[in-house]
XYZ file of N, CA and C in Angstrom:
771
model
N 151.361 103.383 118.821
C 150.574 102.848 117.713
C 150.495 103.875 116.599
N 149.985 103.475 115.432
C 149.975 104.348 114.264
C 149.127 105.592 114.455
N 148.096 105.500 115.311
C 147.235 106.663 115.507
C 147.658 107.505 116.715
N 148.838 107.225 117.253
C 149.368 108.048 118.328
C 149.005 107.605 119.722
N 148.186 106.553 119.862
C 147.815 106.071 121.186
C 149.032 105.456 121.881
N 149.171 105.738 123.160
C 150.278 105.197 123.943
C 149.828 103.914 124.618
N 150.536 102.823 124.365
C 150.194 101.543 124.966
C 150.642 101.498 126.421
N 149.933 100.744 127.266
C 150.386 100.559 128.644
C 151.798 99.989 128.675
N 152.588 100.382 129.669
C 153.986 99.956 129.736
C 154.133 98.439 129.762
N 153.120 97.748 130.286
C 153.210 96.288 130.393
C 153.236 95.607 129.034
N 152.891 96.336 127.972
C 152.880 95.737 126.634
C 154.064 96.191 125.794
N 154.960 96.957 126.399
C 156.178 97.365 125.707
C 157.312 96.552 126.322
N 157.759 95.535 125.609
C 158.715 94.596 126.193
C 159.524 93.927 125.092
N 160.615 93.307 125.512
C 161.389 92.499 124.587
C 160.680 91.164 124.391
N 160.671 90.680 123.151
C 160.022 89.415 122.824
C 161.097 88.417 122.395
N 161.243 87.305 123.111
C 162.246 86.306 122.731
C 161.919 85.705 121.359
N 162.910 85.638 120.503
C 162.679 85.101 119.166
C 163.910 84.413 118.610
N 163.713 83.706 117.530
C 164.786 83.000 116.822
C 164.670 83.338 115.338
N 165.792 83.656 114.723
C 165.820 83.855 113.266
C 166.594 82.698 112.647
N 165.956 82.023 111.706
C 166.580 80.929 110.968
C 167.030 81.468 109.616
N 168.328 81.431 109.405
C 168.914 82.045 108.220
C 169.439 80.961 107.278
N 168.859 80.810 106.093
C 169.380 79.820 105.135
C 170.745 80.247 104.604
N 171.540 79.299 104.245
C 172.881 79.611 103.752
C 173.084 78.984 102.372
N 174.063 79.523 101.667
C 174.427 78.959 100.374
C 173.444 79.301 99.270
N 173.419 78.458 98.284
C 172.647 78.715 97.077
C 171.136 78.616 97.282
N 170.713 77.946 98.358
C 169.269 77.767 98.551
C 168.582 79.052 99.001
N 169.348 80.022 99.493
C 168.741 81.222 100.067
C 167.975 82.005 99.016
N 166.713 82.293 99.335
C 165.858 83.044 98.428
C 166.023 84.537 98.719
N 166.323 85.297 97.721
C 166.587 86.723 97.881
C 165.320 87.476 98.273
N 165.413 88.285 99.303
C 164.346 89.198 99.749
C 163.107 88.504 100.301
N 163.184 87.198 100.594
C 161.978 86.476 101.019
C 162.085 86.051 102.494
N 161.140 86.543 103.290
C 161.126 86.207 104.706
C 159.751 85.741 105.152
N 159.723 84.954 106.224
C 158.456 84.405 106.720
C 158.416 84.501 108.247
N 157.266 84.934 108.761
C 156.984 84.857 110.188
C 156.256 83.537 110.426
N 156.820 82.671 111.252
C 156.224 81.363 111.549
C 155.730 81.367 112.988
N 154.406 81.273 113.159
C 153.777 81.400 114.468
C 153.447 80.033 115.060
N 153.706 79.881 116.346
C 153.526 78.581 116.998
C 152.076 78.324 117.393
N 151.796 77.075 117.690
C 150.467 76.643 118.098
C 150.266 76.847 119.598
N 149.097 76.425 120.082
C 148.762 76.493 121.501
C 148.977 75.110 122.128
N 148.030 74.211 121.885
C 148.109 72.811 122.326
C 148.254 72.654 123.834
N 148.054 73.738 124.590
C 148.199 73.723 126.051
C 149.585 73.263 126.491
N 150.559 73.379 125.594
C 151.947 73.060 125.930
C 152.695 74.383 126.086
N 152.542 74.986 127.251
C 153.066 76.325 127.464
C 154.586 76.360 127.553
N 155.198 75.199 127.745
C 156.653 75.153 127.778
C 157.251 75.247 126.377
N 156.391 75.118 125.365
C 156.842 75.210 123.973
C 156.358 76.508 123.343
N 157.019 76.903 122.305
C 156.634 78.102 121.551
C 157.492 78.166 120.311
N 158.354 79.152 120.259
C 159.223 79.347 119.099
C 160.106 78.135 118.813
N 160.554 77.451 119.881
C 161.498 76.344 119.701
C 160.869 75.157 118.975
N 159.557 74.970 119.134
C 158.887 73.890 118.408
C 158.851 74.205 116.923
N 158.524 75.432 116.585
C 158.453 75.836 115.180
C 159.844 75.822 114.541
N 160.852 76.168 115.344
C 162.225 76.210 114.841
C 162.883 74.836 114.812
N 162.180 73.804 115.286
C 162.715 72.457 115.248
C 163.712 72.140 116.337
N 163.767 72.958 117.393
C 164.707 72.732 118.489
C 164.113 71.857 119.587
N 162.781 71.821 119.673
C 162.091 70.993 120.646
C 160.916 70.306 119.958
N 160.532 69.150 120.480
C 159.410 68.403 119.912
C 158.364 68.213 121.002
N 157.113 68.572 120.692
C 156.034 68.429 121.642
C 155.327 67.096 121.520
N 154.190 66.989 122.201
C 153.424 65.747 122.209
C 152.926 65.364 120.817
N 152.731 66.348 119.951
C 152.228 66.072 118.605
C 153.275 65.568 117.642
N 154.542 65.489 118.090
C 155.600 65.003 117.213
C 156.252 66.121 116.419
N 157.036 65.759 115.413
C 157.860 66.734 114.684
C 157.130 67.513 113.589
N 155.822 67.332 113.464
C 155.093 67.967 112.364
C 154.988 69.484 112.480
N 155.391 70.049 113.614
C 155.178 71.478 113.825
C 156.458 72.301 113.705
N 157.495 71.699 113.111
C 158.747 72.409 112.865
C 158.724 73.046 111.475
N 157.595 73.668 111.138
C 157.455 74.221 109.783
C 158.352 75.434 109.556
N 158.780 76.104 110.612
C 159.741 77.194 110.445
C 161.073 76.666 109.952
N 161.526 75.579 110.565
C 162.782 74.943 110.146
C 162.665 74.446 108.709
N 161.541 73.833 108.370
C 161.349 73.316 107.005
C 161.419 74.441 105.969
N 160.829 75.573 106.297
C 160.830 76.696 105.353
C 162.221 77.307 105.218
N 162.972 77.338 106.322
C 164.349 77.824 106.245
C 165.187 76.904 105.361
N 164.919 75.606 105.448
C 165.644 74.642 104.616
C 165.282 74.784 103.140
N 164.148 75.431 102.880
C 163.745 75.691 101.494
C 164.260 77.039 100.992
N 164.956 77.777 101.862
C 165.610 78.999 101.416
C 165.055 80.295 101.964
N 164.015 80.235 102.795
C 163.426 81.449 103.352
C 164.112 81.836 104.664
N 164.236 83.135 104.910
C 164.638 83.614 106.219
C 163.390 83.616 107.103
N 163.456 82.923 108.241
C 162.269 82.686 109.071
C 162.487 83.244 110.470
N 161.471 83.918 110.992
C 161.511 84.379 112.368
C 160.403 83.695 113.158
N 160.745 83.194 114.344
C 159.796 82.561 115.264
C 159.924 83.274 116.609
N 158.823 83.448 117.319
C 158.876 84.087 118.632
C 157.809 83.484 119.540
N 157.881 83.830 120.810
C 156.949 83.299 121.808
C 155.789 84.262 122.045
N 154.562 83.736 121.997
C 153.422 84.482 122.506
C 153.437 84.420 124.038
N 152.804 85.387 124.671
C 152.527 85.287 126.112
C 151.466 84.214 126.341
N 151.563 83.331 127.321
C 152.671 83.099 128.245
C 153.365 81.780 127.919
N 153.978 81.682 126.746
C 154.592 80.436 126.282
C 156.123 80.506 126.372
N 156.719 79.354 126.562
C 158.163 79.122 126.591
C 158.901 80.162 127.431
N 159.675 81.048 126.804
C 160.466 82.019 127.567
C 159.640 83.191 128.089
N 158.339 83.195 127.802
C 157.478 84.265 128.314
C 156.469 83.725 129.331
N 156.770 82.541 129.886
C 155.972 82.031 130.989
C 156.276 82.848 132.242
N 155.326 82.863 133.152
C 155.530 83.578 134.411
C 156.230 82.671 135.413
N 157.028 83.291 136.277
C 157.803 82.516 137.244
C 156.995 82.160 138.491
N 155.990 82.959 138.818
C 155.244 82.717 140.045
C 154.377 81.470 139.908
N 154.326 80.671 140.957
C 153.598 79.403 140.918
C 152.089 79.594 140.722
N 151.567 80.743 141.074
C 150.127 80.996 140.926
C 149.693 81.138 139.474
N 150.640 81.422 138.587
C 150.266 81.726 137.196
C 151.071 80.863 136.231
N 151.132 79.576 136.525
C 151.796 78.622 135.651
C 150.788 77.981 134.698
N 151.262 77.610 133.512
C 150.445 76.866 132.559
C 149.149 77.562 132.194
N 148.061 76.801 132.310
C 146.728 77.309 131.970
C 146.401 78.596 132.717
N 146.840 78.690 133.981
C 146.545 79.880 134.786
C 147.330 81.081 134.293
N 148.466 80.841 133.668
C 149.229 81.937 133.086
C 148.478 82.612 131.954
N 147.817 81.783 131.135
C 147.041 82.349 130.033
C 145.850 83.145 130.570
N 145.198 82.630 131.578
C 144.078 83.347 132.192
C 144.556 84.670 132.792
N 145.749 84.650 133.384
C 146.301 85.870 133.981
C 146.584 86.922 132.904
N 147.150 86.489 131.776
C 147.401 87.413 130.667
C 146.094 88.042 130.192
N 145.066 87.206 130.021
C 143.767 87.719 129.586
C 143.211 88.702 130.606
N 143.341 88.378 131.872
C 142.864 89.262 132.939
C 143.537 90.628 132.844
N 144.872 90.638 132.711
C 145.611 91.892 132.686
C 145.329 92.691 131.420
N 145.171 92.001 130.294
C 144.806 92.683 129.057
C 143.447 93.373 129.208
N 142.490 92.661 129.785
C 141.154 93.216 129.958
C 141.189 94.446 130.856
N 141.962 94.385 131.925
C 142.065 95.530 132.830
C 142.652 96.749 132.122
N 143.579 96.517 131.217
C 144.220 97.616 130.494
C 143.483 98.015 129.222
N 142.375 97.323 128.921
C 141.613 97.651 127.719
C 142.276 97.199 126.440
N 143.090 96.146 126.531
C 143.791 95.595 125.369
C 143.328 94.162 125.159
N 142.999 93.798 123.927
C 142.630 92.417 123.641
C 143.876 91.546 123.584
N 143.778 90.317 124.084
C 144.902 89.390 123.998
C 145.279 89.143 122.539
N 144.276 89.024 121.666
C 144.567 88.874 120.243
C 145.318 90.092 119.718
N 144.975 91.256 120.231
C 145.682 92.467 119.825
C 147.139 92.435 120.246
N 147.402 91.924 121.455
C 148.777 91.783 121.923
C 149.558 90.836 121.013
N 148.925 89.721 120.649
C 149.591 88.759 119.761
C 149.848 89.373 118.375
N 148.886 90.133 117.885
C 149.043 90.754 116.571
C 150.156 91.803 116.587
N 150.245 92.580 117.677
C 151.306 93.585 117.784
C 152.681 92.926 117.796
N 152.814 91.825 118.520
C 154.089 91.099 118.529
C 154.434 90.594 117.131
N 153.419 90.126 116.421
C 153.636 89.618 115.064
C 154.082 90.738 114.136
N 153.467 91.899 114.260
C 153.857 93.051 113.435
C 155.281 93.490 113.757
N 155.682 93.353 115.027
C 157.070 93.663 115.391
C 158.033 92.693 114.719
N 157.636 91.415 114.632
C 158.467 90.420 113.949
C 158.594 90.750 112.462
N 157.509 91.224 111.865
C 157.550 91.666 110.467
C 158.571 92.796 110.316
N 158.579 93.719 111.260
C 159.522 94.842 111.204
C 160.966 94.359 111.296
N 161.211 93.320 112.108
C 162.560 92.771 112.221
C 163.031 92.254 110.863
N 162.168 91.506 110.182
C 162.531 90.996 108.854
C 162.716 92.139 107.859
N 161.837 93.111 107.932
C 161.919 94.260 107.019
C 163.213 95.033 107.244
N 163.625 95.155 108.498
C 164.861 95.880 108.812
C 166.103 95.139 108.334
N 165.936 93.870 108.001
C 167.039 93.104 107.412
C 167.058 93.210 105.893
N 166.191 94.054 105.363
C 166.156 94.273 103.926
C 165.258 93.329 103.164
N 164.457 92.526 103.879
C 163.548 91.581 103.226
C 162.234 92.286 102.896
N 161.765 92.122 101.688
C 160.572 92.838 101.230
C 159.394 91.924 100.918
N 159.675 90.702 100.460
C 158.602 89.753 100.154
C 158.353 88.906 101.396
N 157.358 89.324 102.178
C 157.153 88.721 103.491
C 155.853 87.929 103.546
N 155.938 86.738 104.127
C 154.769 85.888 104.301
C 154.607 85.486 105.744
N 153.528 84.773 106.020
C 153.248 84.328 107.387
C 152.616 82.944 107.339
N 152.901 82.138 108.355
C 152.329 80.801 108.436
C 152.073 80.462 109.891
N 151.004 79.729 110.138
C 150.727 79.310 111.503
C 149.722 78.176 111.545
N 149.860 77.345 112.563
C 148.914 76.264 112.827
C 148.117 76.605 114.072
N 146.799 76.370 114.041
C 145.926 76.541 115.188
C 145.974 77.977 115.698
N 146.466 78.218 116.934
C 146.585 79.591 117.429
C 147.399 80.441 116.463
N 148.500 79.890 115.974
C 149.320 80.619 115.010
C 148.568 80.956 113.735
N 147.600 80.101 113.386
C 146.805 80.347 112.183
C 145.852 81.509 112.340
N 145.101 81.550 113.444
C 144.145 82.637 113.628
C 144.864 83.960 113.832
N 146.023 83.943 114.518
C 146.790 85.184 114.653
C 147.294 85.645 113.285
N 147.631 84.703 112.422
C 148.069 85.053 111.069
C 146.995 85.843 110.325
N 145.734 85.437 110.501
C 144.634 86.139 109.845
C 144.533 87.575 110.336
N 144.535 87.762 111.648
C 144.437 89.110 112.201
C 145.643 89.958 111.807
N 146.829 89.349 111.815
C 148.038 90.091 111.469
C 147.997 90.561 110.018
N 147.514 89.711 109.115
C 147.412 90.122 107.708
C 146.392 91.241 107.534
N 145.313 91.185 108.313
C 144.302 92.229 108.227
C 144.845 93.569 108.712
N 145.798 93.528 109.630
C 146.330 94.746 110.233
C 147.599 95.258 109.565
N 148.294 94.408 108.840
C 149.623 94.769 108.338
C 149.754 94.436 106.854
N 149.739 95.456 106.033
C 149.798 95.265 104.580
C 151.164 94.781 104.111
N 152.160 94.832 104.971
C 153.490 94.356 104.573
C 153.534 92.841 104.400
N 152.576 92.139 104.991
C 152.516 90.683 104.848
C 151.835 90.367 103.528
N 152.571 89.804 102.587
C 152.087 89.646 101.213
C 151.305 88.361 100.972
N 151.513 87.348 101.824
C 150.845 86.063 101.613
C 150.795 85.303 102.926
N 149.810 84.406 103.050
C 149.674 83.674 104.299
C 149.226 82.239 104.115
N 149.605 81.386 105.065
C 149.141 80.005 105.135
C 148.567 79.787 106.532
N 147.305 79.372 106.584
C 146.624 79.139 107.852
C 146.192 77.690 107.898
N 146.771 76.929 108.806
C 146.416 75.520 108.941
C 145.614 75.307 110.223
N 144.416 74.734 110.071
C 143.558 74.431 111.224
C 143.476 75.623 112.175
N 143.116 76.792 111.614
C 143.118 77.993 112.432
C 141.926 78.900 112.266
N 141.047 78.624 111.288
C 139.881 79.484 111.087
C 138.643 78.636 110.795
N 137.511 79.190 111.170
C 136.195 78.648 110.838
C 135.200 79.734 111.221
N 134.000 79.652 110.718
C 133.004 80.668 111.056
C 132.728 80.661 112.561
N 132.433 81.840 113.090
C 132.096 81.942 114.512
C 130.926 81.016 114.866
N 129.908 81.000 114.003
C 128.714 80.211 114.294
C 129.004 78.721 114.357
N 129.907 78.232 113.500
C 130.205 76.792 113.500
C 130.869 76.380 114.803
N 131.673 77.257 115.365
C 132.335 76.956 116.633
C 131.346 77.111 117.786
N 130.482 78.104 117.680
C 129.451 78.307 118.701
C 128.481 77.127 118.732
N 128.119 76.616 117.573
C 127.128 75.542 117.489
C 127.711 74.165 117.803
N 129.045 74.035 117.768
C 129.674 72.720 117.974
C 129.296 72.057 119.308
N 129.305 72.716 120.472
C 130.031 73.947 120.777
C 131.483 73.616 121.124
N 132.349 74.613 120.979
C 133.765 74.392 121.220
C 134.356 75.584 121.969
N 135.133 75.311 123.008
C 135.802 76.368 123.763
C 137.230 76.511 123.252
N 137.592 77.733 122.889
C 138.936 77.989 122.378
C 139.788 78.701 123.413
N 141.035 78.981 123.040
C 141.935 79.726 123.913
C 141.421 81.130 124.170
N 142.038 81.794 125.140
C 141.522 83.074 125.608
C 141.676 84.204 124.604
N 142.501 84.061 123.604
C 142.649 85.125 122.607
C 141.568 85.069 121.528
N 140.881 83.925 121.417
C 139.882 83.737 120.358
C 138.740 84.746 120.456
N 138.292 85.015 121.673
C 137.101 85.846 121.870
C 137.485 87.325 121.947
N 137.410 88.004 120.819
C 137.674 89.442 120.748
C 136.349 90.176 120.959
N 136.304 91.019 121.952
C 135.059 91.670 122.341
C 134.424 92.432 121.173
N 133.147 92.121 120.928
C 132.375 92.858 119.930
C 132.555 92.406 118.495
N 133.410 91.407 118.239
C 133.652 90.989 116.853
C 132.360 90.560 116.160
N 131.552 89.762 116.843
C 130.341 89.218 116.223
C 129.310 90.316 115.985
N 129.140 91.204 116.946
C 128.097 92.223 116.839
C 128.527 93.418 115.997
N 129.812 93.755 116.033
C 130.268 94.962 115.354
C 130.861 94.697 113.971
N 131.489 93.554 113.794
C 132.139 93.231 112.514
C 131.312 92.240 111.716
N 130.762 91.226 112.399
C 130.011 90.183 111.712
C 130.747 88.866 111.821
N 130.719 88.073 110.785
C 131.417 86.795 110.783
C 132.924 86.992 110.563
N 133.682 85.947 110.882
C 135.142 86.047 110.853
C 135.685 86.400 109.475
N 135.022 85.920 108.430
C 135.540 86.161 107.074
C 135.576 87.641 106.710
N 134.847 88.482 107.446
C 134.838 89.910 107.144
C 136.231 90.528 107.246
N 137.118 89.894 108.009
C 138.493 90.388 108.086
C 139.190 90.338 106.729
N 138.727 89.444 105.863
C 139.354 89.308 104.542
C 139.141 90.542 103.672
N 138.151 91.355 104.022
C 137.949 92.605 103.285
C 139.150 93.530 103.448
N 139.897 93.361 104.536
C 141.092 94.172 104.780
C 142.334 93.556 104.142
N 142.203 92.347 103.607
C 143.359 91.623 103.076
C 143.351 91.532 101.556
N 142.148 91.557 100.945
C 142.061 91.310 99.498
C 143.125 92.096 98.734
N 143.662 91.557 97.725
C 143.648 90.249 97.131
C 144.955 89.520 97.429
N 145.515 89.728 98.600
C 146.742 89.024 98.962
C 146.436 87.531 99.118
N 147.270 86.671 98.535
C 146.957 85.239 98.526
C 147.041 84.597 99.911
N 146.045 83.760 100.197
C 146.006 82.993 101.434
C 145.627 81.556 101.101
N 146.318 80.620 101.738
C 145.949 79.213 101.650
C 145.374 78.792 102.993
N 144.140 78.308 102.973
C 143.483 77.788 104.166
C 143.552 76.267 104.104
N 144.220 75.654 105.067
C 144.363 74.202 105.121
C 143.543 73.673 106.291
N 142.796 72.597 106.066
C 141.873 72.120 107.098
C 141.771 70.598 107.087
N 141.554 70.032 108.277
C 141.377 68.592 108.409
C 139.913 68.199 108.424
N 139.598 67.063 107.841
C 138.201 66.624 107.750
C 137.593 66.317 109.116
N 138.430 65.943 110.086
C 137.935 65.544 111.399
C 138.375 66.502 112.500
N 138.673 67.735 112.131
C 139.101 68.729 113.110
C 137.892 69.230 113.894
N 137.815 68.859 115.160
C 136.680 69.289 115.978
C 136.872 70.698 116.533
N 138.111 71.202 116.532
C 138.354 72.577 116.978
C 137.837 73.592 115.970
N 138.037 73.292 114.696
C 137.573 74.149 113.605
C 136.807 73.270 112.613
N 135.497 73.088 112.833
C 134.705 72.173 112.009
C 134.837 72.492 110.519
N 134.997 71.439 109.719
C 135.208 71.628 108.289
C 134.093 72.447 107.645
N 132.841 72.235 108.068
C 131.733 73.009 107.498
C 131.940 74.506 107.729
N 132.466 74.865 108.901
C 132.729 76.264 109.208
C 133.904 76.825 108.431
N 134.896 75.971 108.158
C 136.031 76.398 107.333
C 135.554 76.657 105.903
N 134.713 75.759 105.399
C 134.182 75.921 104.042
C 133.342 77.186 103.946
N 132.566 77.491 104.998
C 131.807 78.735 105.016
C 132.743 79.938 104.970
N 133.784 79.909 105.792
C 134.749 81.005 105.834
C 135.330 81.275 104.451
N 135.741 80.222 103.764
C 136.360 80.375 102.447
C 135.334 80.823 101.411
N 134.159 80.203 101.409
C 133.119 80.541 100.434
C 132.682 81.997 100.576
N 132.393 82.400 101.798
C 131.981 83.786 102.032
C 133.135 84.758 101.781
N 134.332 84.340 102.159
C 135.498 85.206 101.978
C 135.801 85.485 100.523
N 135.560 84.506 99.667
C 135.844 84.709 98.236
C 134.968 85.795 97.632
N 133.805 86.040 98.226
C 132.945 87.111 97.707
C 133.545 88.483 97.979
N 134.517 88.550 98.898
C 135.170 89.819 99.228
C 136.449 90.034 98.431
N 136.874 89.011 97.703
C 138.100 89.077 96.914
C 137.777 89.460 95.469
N 138.523 90.400 94.938
C 138.369 90.736 93.514
C 138.780 89.553 92.650
N 139.785 88.813 93.116
C 140.236 87.599 92.436
C 140.035 86.437 93.403
N 138.872 85.780 93.375
C 138.542 84.737 94.355
C 139.565 83.608 94.433
N 140.247 83.328 93.321
C 141.202 82.228 93.310
C 142.400 82.493 94.218
N 142.591 83.740 94.644
C 143.682 84.069 95.547
C 143.444 83.537 96.956
N 142.199 83.154 97.244
C 141.870 82.528 98.528
C 141.667 81.045 98.256
N 142.693 80.251 98.551
C 142.678 78.831 98.235
C 142.346 77.999 99.474
N 141.881 76.782 99.223
C 141.575 75.869 100.316
C 142.126 74.490 100.006
N 142.743 73.884 101.014
C 143.242 72.521 100.905
C 142.671 71.713 102.057
N 142.090 70.559 101.754
C 141.494 69.708 102.781
C 142.250 68.382 102.831
N 142.655 67.987 104.032
C 143.338 66.699 104.201
C 142.537 65.813 105.138
N 142.680 64.513 104.974
C 142.038 63.553 105.864
C 142.785 63.553 107.195
N 142.101 63.963 108.241
C 142.775 63.974 109.523
C 142.123 64.910 110.517
N 142.699 64.952 111.705
C 142.170 65.756 112.797
C 142.900 67.094 112.869
N 142.949 67.671 114.077
C 143.573 68.972 114.284
C 145.082 68.783 114.284
N 145.685 68.852 113.109
C 147.097 68.514 112.971
C 147.684 69.222 111.752
N 148.976 68.974 111.503
C 149.642 69.571 110.335
C 150.522 68.508 109.699
N 149.897 67.488 109.096
C 150.652 66.362 108.545
C 151.507 66.772 107.356
N 152.432 65.918 106.990
C 153.400 66.237 105.933
C 152.708 66.556 104.610
N 151.624 65.845 104.298
C 150.954 66.098 103.007
C 150.356 67.503 102.963
N 149.922 68.007 104.116
C 149.394 69.368 104.162
C 150.518 70.395 104.078
N 151.617 70.138 104.796
C 152.732 71.074 104.760
C 153.338 71.188 103.376
């Protein structure tokens, strides 16, 4: 890590990924995007859904990596633990139990699962940077959205972000109440940092678009509006933190994309 800390060996590994390379005149010079996959409890899916190679229960709306490549961006997609090619082979830790096992092992090693996801994302940024790409963005739906927020807070190389159905105030989720994936609960965030929007103090004034559904029960719209309203007070240029609201549930419909 940047401060010289040595990570446990279990977190130093190869991460399966796909790079989508636009060809011909559509290719945008120096522009790359990290496209992060959702959760949806579909552990057999990950990078391939975002890259448009596989379609999950939600349909084709989550191939936003492929769509962005078709618009001229170089896009990288990869698997979070324990999704797609990073699922465990042992029958005891399949599916939902695989995620619990990852959280268990992270806790034993003193590493947050969100931290593991953020480190993988920063590695993906480095891959794009090593290809000579300098204008780098990030996009994600749901799990991919919240990881996008943490990754931008940790990595200044990410110049812009799109978060769809991925953020809301901690209190709005607590009061719903709503149970999220195991990476959502970062130890001490509420007591030591405050509300989720405080992460934006590390991002200002890099542009972010927050997209939200009116009927999203995972991330209540009132909590999303709080996140954006409070977050704008931390931005020197509040207009750089934009919000788009669509009629719908926890999804990424074409009008939002």
